[in-house]
């Protein structure tokens, strides 16, 4: 081999186009420095400034990039930055913007320490119930690492849907997952449950990553490249082993479907959503899902866009299973966070119906649905943090009985979120469902939509059941206390509610934005 | 003569402000909570006033356009513009809607001002203003909508506001029950309207006024008749027309400003607005038109008879409202001949009836919330301003020339007279008899309240005047002074007094409207030429005096004389006499509730039981089986969720195998 | 098929080495048993008797292992860069410095938070 003799062209990197991700990662790295050198009492404020400021700056930069003429000059769909590793195009920017806003709201929840102290364990390493733990509590130890961890995760989420080759995508997947595994185990209350969630998430996540990597290897074997565009061109030139190709599609698809929680790769979701600290659950249920859908859309639209007829039947099956199983199992849930986890599975199925359409309409409706669903989810989990027992959040549904009588405003807002999940008109949920089903019908997937509507009907049943429980049951004696939200949580709930309402009544501008983002699909 | 609808330009581009003002007020007052208690009522008054000022600007802007270009549409936004599905929501400003806007915001503002005084000692005054603003917003949406869907949204909104305000003193069981009753009876009407909207969407694929009217012309008379009857059902509910009239009398449980604004001047006239707005549909179906006129004629007599027998001043006025709206409905059924007069009567009625209700409120304010007229008497001396303004309202409603009612009501009677044929004769007869009855019960009310000997000292302890319920018992903590609730002092200690200025001035302004509105609108055909682009031109035009008018005047005089003979010449007993069969029937709302109970409730209960039986066996059996099956499936499926990470991994592994197999099999 | 020949050769060589060293060690080595020699090797932890609940392994081991991996990987990146340093020029230098700084920040964190103290 003549490696030494060959000249290696120095790669070029478009820093300005990658600025949002760089800012978030940079803020995370600075956050680590804060952890290392700042005195303890200054850490939380410093992290707050860094995280919120970093996310806000990144969002502004995303908007600036989306508005910049040079990238989209002459009708170009976008640009492949960093030697083709990272795509900068409109759908990606829409997704990244959504993630940044939702992450901002999630960080507000994470930062809320007005109730007792913080939703996070003071000292994660101390065994639950041990003397060390008590010592740590008395000493007032607080983990402020959650902020840099969150930022690392968000950075990974930004990169995940933007990755234009599979290796970058894998790295992004790991960057977003590893901090989340840790964050899941940091709950202050019910720590064993939280630890269990973290370990399960880690094991299964590693398992799925292995499949993903295996799939990448097969696709590399098929096309000799990990770049999505190169795989697509190999597909069109019809060379290479189709066995490798289809096994590769299945296994990379598995890795992505795992992250969105599609059946049969959903098992981690309820356990993890229940065990994780609620603000982290909010982050996972909104940002991670948005990011994973972004990556799924990119891989299936760009690399496998010419193979829709081949992967559609399998995806149909997955979508149907996801919608139906998510909705059905949710019925017998008694824990509100598990309930929302199953609801999130069902919603993943609804979005899949639009993904399967493999059209601009499918893309735009998915984008809209993701944004709408993300806001409602963050708001709903924010409400959950407010309903408390002496031992922490009152997650068991029986504790929510009669909440509407005790605290009509909080129960009313939660009921509103549930109605949005159920897809009742004048909420964002209706608009989103309408859009994805419309796209699915236009894509010829009418049976899928029929299943979707039936699953929505089943799902509506358990949402309404919670509402009935809250408003028409007698309050339980010594029921949970509804704490007055702090500024942070209040803002999160308010933003969620306003977005849910506005996207239900005046969805036009955001729909236009999503349509505009989707007209040219992804850059290749 | 048709009118083209153009895009709103200039000042009209800001017509969304009309909605924004009251919405803002309601949002601040209801979300702001106790923090806004101190200045809440001021904001509550400012918002409708601001809307009124903008309404005037819009009105004069419209006047500045040529008559054919006075329909101006402001596109607000498209709801869910996905694919071919599109619902455009916009505001329509035209002569018809701007008339309503001015009525709603003008009279509304006056009543808001009046409420500042009336509710002064109520602990919940801020909330009251929040609801009132909410009502104004919903009512404006109702009349400004350029399509039936948005109109329906406003329609439900005013229903909600009405429900909240009737039950405002919900610590009184009677108020809570009345609110519920109003809500439920209105559901029947609302169902009619909602089915109509669905029918339009199914038949014509649009719900916008222009689109529906255009398509209806080619849609055949069957659809038009169905639509007309469904819209009439909706109108009956909202406007308290027979057979959905029964809620209005009970709705008087609400605070008197509410009765004046919602249950006299504006909301109850929404049905008439709906019918007049839908005139192109009614024009296509003579059946529907006939049904409208019959409902109007029956109701105008029905309400008048109830008004004759009630001793409760507000209920008597409520009967009168029902009757006057009956006139408007009658006018709305007469086609282009009646539309102008129906709307003119509606506007004039808005003035004089609101004035009468405010006067009644003022009397109640003075009489410690006593509503039984048999315990009034001789009040003219104690409250001269109320007496004069109430008196002017009285003259206006009985149609005394040249006050408002004379012009507008006689227009409707003349239009019915002109219709000709048996139906025309019958309708005109009903309308003329109704005018006589109106004169009778209104004179009776005047005499019992303001003339004769004061009866409030001689009476014993209060209560029992109404055969319906006992006196409401207020909660101890709700020591609302003028809150229509508290018999706090014994009647012997009563000192009737004139109301404060903030209550007087709105009454005076409304009295001015009662005097002049009719003449202003009708003489010189001002209103007719203004409104004709929307509703068409009457085929025959009259002078002020017609044959029907003379007969009406004669009957009016007879009514006054009879009333004087019964209540002015002889002293009024402080307790109600046994009364004749008809009187007793009228006292019990002409058995409206009994009718509802016998014809609707009992069979309804039987039907419910029957359907519950079949439901349990058949439909529910199916539904329950499905639910049980799903629940069982759920219970079984969730066992997959073992909690063991090893079985999750196994599941994933199996899934991976299946996925790979599925993709490879497809390829084969 | 010729592609796989080197792999086969490597496999044979590896197997041969393993078999040779174990067999030769067993034949040639002196046999003086003691308790420690008979135990299976577990990085200094006594494998038997198995403590209740799996026992506790000091978390320090894991910390050390993780730190080792961090610097190990750093070297993996540094080595190829060093080989081609002249060809890649300033761009790669800047990127590499950024990379080393990032690792150093992690190092600083570990150091400041006591990750390097054994006790």
PDB file of C-alpha atoms in Angstrom, chain A residues 14 64 84 99 137 170 178 192 198 209 225 270 272 355 376-377 382 401-402 448 469 493 523:
ATOM      1  CA  UNK A  14     -18.156  24.755   7.196  1.00  0.00           C
ATOM      2  CA  UNK A  64     -30.388  32.420  10.615  1.00  0.00           C
ATOM      3  CA  UNK A  84     -20.553  15.283   3.166  1.00  0.00           C
ATOM      4  CA  UNK A  99     -35.474  20.002  19.166  1.00  0.00           C
ATOM      5  CA  UNK A 137     -28.565  14.427  51.589  1.00  0.00           C
ATOM      6  CA  UNK A 170     -23.939   6.084  14.667  1.00  0.00           C
ATOM      7  CA  UNK A 178     -24.991   7.698  26.609  1.00  0.00           C
ATOM      8  CA  UNK A 192     -34.095   1.664  42.620  1.00  0.00           C
ATOM      9  CA  UNK A 198     -31.108   3.243  33.459  1.00  0.00           C
ATOM     10  CA  UNK A 209     -26.754  -0.035  18.655  1.00  0.00           C
ATOM     11  CA  UNK A 225     -19.658   3.360   1.286  1.00  0.00           C
ATOM     12  CA  UNK A 270     -42.612   2.139  29.558  1.00  0.00           C
ATOM     13  CA  UNK A 272     -37.616   3.795  31.232  1.00  0.00           C
ATOM     14  CA  UNK A 355     -43.241   8.304   6.975  1.00  0.00           C
ATOM     15  CA  UNK A 376     -47.999  18.668  24.234  1.00  0.00           C
ATOM     16  CA  UNK A 377     -45.757  15.973  25.706  1.00  0.00           C
ATOM     17  CA  UNK A 382     -44.502  19.195  33.350  1.00  0.00           C
ATOM     18  CA  UNK A 401     -59.002  10.691  41.228  1.00  0.00           C
ATOM     19  CA  UNK A 402     -60.990  13.822  41.827  1.00  0.00           C
ATOM     20  CA  UNK A 448     -53.233   1.912   7.389  1.00  0.00           C
ATOM     21  CA  UNK A 469     -61.218   9.988  36.766  1.00  0.00           C
ATOM     22  CA  UNK A 493     -46.727  24.182  31.212  1.00  0.00           C
ATOM     23  CA  UNK A 523     -30.410  17.136   0.320  1.00  0.00           C
TER      24      UNK A 523
END
